[in-house]
């Protein structure tokens, strides 16, 4: 084994380590984006539920006789 082989091996492991770090960063970013998307979806579902509730209340107010 000569010096050039040793240098190539060192460069290979350095690049492998850097690739692993980059993949880890991408994974972290993806998990953050996924959490944000899930939060947005949950908020939309809550808004839809509120709209449905409002619609039912409006219906009752419009079509049922008022109690005095």
mmCIF file with all atom_site columns, C-alpha atoms in Angstrom:
data_model
loop_
_atom_site.group_PDB
_atom_site.id
_atom_site.type_symbol
_atom_site.label_atom_id
_atom_site.label_alt_id
_atom_site.label_comp_id
_atom_site.label_asym_id
_atom_site.label_entity_id
_atom_site.label_seq_id
_atom_site.pdbx_PDB_ins_code
_atom_site.Cartn_x
_atom_site.Cartn_y
_atom_site.Cartn_z
_atom_site.occupancy
_atom_site.B_iso_or_equiv
_atom_site.pdbx_formal_charge
_atom_site.auth_seq_id
_atom_site.auth_comp_id
_atom_site.auth_asym_id
_atom_site.auth_atom_id
_atom_site.pdbx_PDB_model_num
ATOM 1  C CA . UNK A 1 1  ? 0.000   0.000  0.000  1.00 0.00 ? 1  UNK A CA 1
ATOM 2  C CA . UNK A 1 2  ? 1.528   3.265  -1.050 1.00 0.00 ? 2  UNK A CA 1
ATOM 3  C CA . UNK A 1 3  ? 0.855   6.862  -0.041 1.00 0.00 ? 3  UNK A CA 1
ATOM 4  C CA . UNK A 1 4  ? -1.553  7.585  -2.906 1.00 0.00 ? 4  UNK A CA 1
ATOM 5  C CA . UNK A 1 5  ? -3.757  4.635  -1.906 1.00 0.00 ? 5  UNK A CA 1
ATOM 6  C CA . UNK A 1 6  ? -3.762  5.867  1.675  1.00 0.00 ? 6  UNK A CA 1
ATOM 7  C CA . UNK A 1 7  ? -4.728  9.380  0.565  1.00 0.00 ? 7  UNK A CA 1
ATOM 8  C CA . UNK A 1 8  ? -7.515  8.004  -1.625 1.00 0.00 ? 8  UNK A CA 1
ATOM 9  C CA . UNK A 1 9  ? -8.840  5.976  1.296  1.00 0.00 ? 9  UNK A CA 1
ATOM 10 C CA . UNK A 1 10 ? -8.771  9.044  3.566  1.00 0.00 ? 10 UNK A CA 1
ATOM 11 C CA . UNK A 1 11 ? -10.568 11.158 0.954  1.00 0.00 ? 11 UNK A CA 1
ATOM 12 C CA . UNK A 1 12 ? -13.156 8.425  0.466  1.00 0.00 ? 12 UNK A CA 1
ATOM 13 C CA . UNK A 1 13 ? -13.972 8.266  4.178  1.00 0.00 ? 13 UNK A CA 1
ATOM 14 C CA . UNK A 1 14 ? -14.071 12.061 4.463  1.00 0.00 ? 14 UNK A CA 1
ATOM 15 C CA . UNK A 1 15 ? -16.503 12.277 1.546  1.00 0.00 ? 15 UNK A CA 1
ATOM 16 C CA . UNK A 1 16 ? -18.561 9.452  3.034  1.00 0.00 ? 16 UNK A CA 1
ATOM 17 C CA . UNK A 1 17 ? -18.749 11.323 6.344  1.00 0.00 ? 17 UNK A CA 1
ATOM 18 C CA . UNK A 1 18 ? -19.741 14.568 4.634  1.00 0.00 ? 18 UNK A CA 1
ATOM 19 C CA . UNK A 1 19 ? -22.420 12.751 2.637  1.00 0.00 ? 19 UNK A CA 1
ATOM 20 C CA . UNK A 1 20 ? -23.810 11.252 5.828  1.00 0.00 ? 20 UNK A CA 1
ATOM 21 C CA . UNK A 1 21 ? -23.927 14.685 7.465  1.00 0.00 ? 21 UNK A CA 1
ATOM 22 C CA . UNK A 1 22 ? -25.735 16.157 4.431  1.00 0.00 ? 22 UNK A CA 1
ATOM 23 C CA . UNK A 1 23 ? -28.265 13.329 4.379  1.00 0.00 ? 23 UNK A CA 1
ATOM 24 C CA . UNK A 1 24 ? -28.886 13.877 8.083  1.00 0.00 ? 24 UNK A CA 1
ATOM 25 C CA . UNK A 1 25 ? -29.529 17.582 7.443  1.00 0.00 ? 25 UNK A CA 1
ATOM 26 C CA . UNK A 1 26 ? -31.925 16.770 4.602  1.00 0.00 ? 26 UNK A CA 1
ATOM 27 C CA . UNK A 1 27 ? -33.762 14.314 6.825  1.00 0.00 ? 27 UNK A CA 1
ATOM 28 C CA . UNK A 1 28 ? -34.101 16.925 9.576  1.00 0.00 ? 28 UNK A CA 1
ATOM 29 C CA . UNK A 1 29 ? -35.432 19.501 7.100  1.00 0.00 ? 29 UNK A CA 1
ATOM 30 C CA . UNK A 1 30 ? -37.869 16.963 5.667  1.00 0.00 ? 30 UNK A CA 1
ATOM 31 C CA . UNK A 1 31 ? -39.155 16.095 9.147  1.00 0.00 ? 31 UNK A CA 1
ATOM 32 C CA . UNK A 1 32 ? -39.681 19.802 9.931  1.00 0.00 ? 32 UNK A CA 1
ATOM 33 C CA . UNK A 1 33 ? -41.568 20.315 6.660  1.00 0.00 ? 33 UNK A CA 1
ATOM 34 C CA . UNK A 1 34 ? -43.660 17.222 7.333  1.00 0.00 ? 34 UNK A CA 1
ATOM 35 C CA . UNK A 1 35 ? -44.559 18.503 10.813 1.00 0.00 ? 35 UNK A CA 1
ATOM 36 C CA . UNK A 1 36 ? -45.570 21.881 9.362  1.00 0.00 ? 36 UNK A CA 1
ATOM 37 C CA . UNK A 1 37 ? -47.713 20.239 6.691  1.00 0.00 ? 37 UNK A CA 1
ATOM 38 C CA . UNK A 1 38 ? -49.431 18.055 9.276  1.00 0.00 ? 38 UNK A CA 1
ATOM 39 C CA . UNK A 1 39 ? -50.068 21.106 11.459 1.00 0.00 ? 39 UNK A CA 1
ATOM 40 C CA . UNK A 1 40 ? -51.535 23.016 8.497  1.00 0.00 ? 40 UNK A CA 1
ATOM 41 C CA . UNK A 1 41 ? -53.732 20.044 7.611  1.00 0.00 ? 41 UNK A CA 1
ATOM 42 C CA . UNK A 1 42 ? -54.980 19.814 11.200 1.00 0.00 ? 42 UNK A CA 1
ATOM 43 C CA . UNK A 1 43 ? -55.781 23.534 11.212 1.00 0.00 ? 43 UNK A CA 1
ATOM 44 C CA . UNK A 1 44 ? -57.708 23.174 7.935  1.00 0.00 ? 44 UNK A CA 1
ATOM 45 C CA . UNK A 1 45 ? -59.697 20.264 9.348  1.00 0.00 ? 45 UNK A CA 1
ATOM 46 C CA . UNK A 1 46 ? -60.539 22.318 12.447 1.00 0.00 ? 46 UNK A CA 1
ATOM 47 C CA . UNK A 1 47 ? -61.662 25.218 10.231 1.00 0.00 ? 47 UNK A CA 1
ATOM 48 C CA . UNK A 1 48 ? -63.914 22.883 8.257  1.00 0.00 ? 48 UNK A CA 1
ATOM 49 C CA . UNK A 1 49 ? -65.413 21.537 11.482 1.00 0.00 ? 49 UNK A CA 1
ATOM 50 C CA . UNK A 1 50 ? -66.050 25.097 12.692 1.00 0.00 ? 50 UNK A CA 1
ATOM 51 C CA . UNK A 1 51 ? -67.702 26.001 9.374  1.00 0.00 ? 51 UNK A CA 1
ATOM 52 C CA . UNK A 1 52 ? -69.918 22.913 9.589  1.00 0.00 ? 52 UNK A CA 1
ATOM 53 C CA . UNK A 1 53 ? -70.909 23.800 13.142 1.00 0.00 ? 53 UNK A CA 1
ATOM 54 C CA . UNK A 1 54 ? -71.682 27.380 12.143 1.00 0.00 ? 54 UNK A CA 1
ATOM 55 C CA . UNK A 1 55 ? -73.783 26.135 9.249  1.00 0.00 ? 55 UNK A CA 1
ATOM 56 C CA . UNK A 1 56 ? -75.850 23.890 11.521 1.00 0.00 ? 56 UNK A CA 1
ATOM 57 C CA . UNK A 1 57 ? -76.391 26.710 14.007 1.00 0.00 ? 57 UNK A CA 1
ATOM 58 C CA . UNK A 1 58 ? -77.407 29.083 11.224 1.00 0.00 ? 58 UNK A CA 1
ATOM 59 C CA . UNK A 1 59 ? -79.854 26.500 9.913  1.00 0.00 ? 59 UNK A CA 1
ATOM 60 C CA . UNK A 1 60 ? -81.441 26.084 13.326 1.00 0.00 ? 60 UNK A CA 1
ATOM 61 C CA . UNK A 1 61 ? -81.721 29.832 13.822 1.00 0.00 ? 61 UNK A CA 1
ATOM 62 C CA . UNK A 1 62 ? -83.265 30.351 10.380 1.00 0.00 ? 62 UNK A CA 1
ATOM 63 C CA . UNK A 1 63 ? -85.790 27.522 10.267 1.00 0.00 ? 63 UNK A CA 1
ATOM 64 C CA . UNK A 1 64 ? -86.855 26.773 13.816 1.00 0.00 ? 64 UNK A CA 1
ATOM 65 C CA . UNK A 1 65 ? -89.283 29.048 15.621 1.00 0.00 ? 65 UNK A CA 1
ATOM 66 C CA . UNK A 1 66 ? -87.656 31.317 18.176 1.00 0.00 ? 66 UNK A CA 1
ATOM 67 C CA . UNK A 1 67 ? -88.395 30.553 21.816 1.00 0.00 ? 67 UNK A CA 1
ATOM 68 C CA . UNK A 1 68 ? -89.670 33.553 23.797 1.00 0.00 ? 68 UNK A CA 1
#
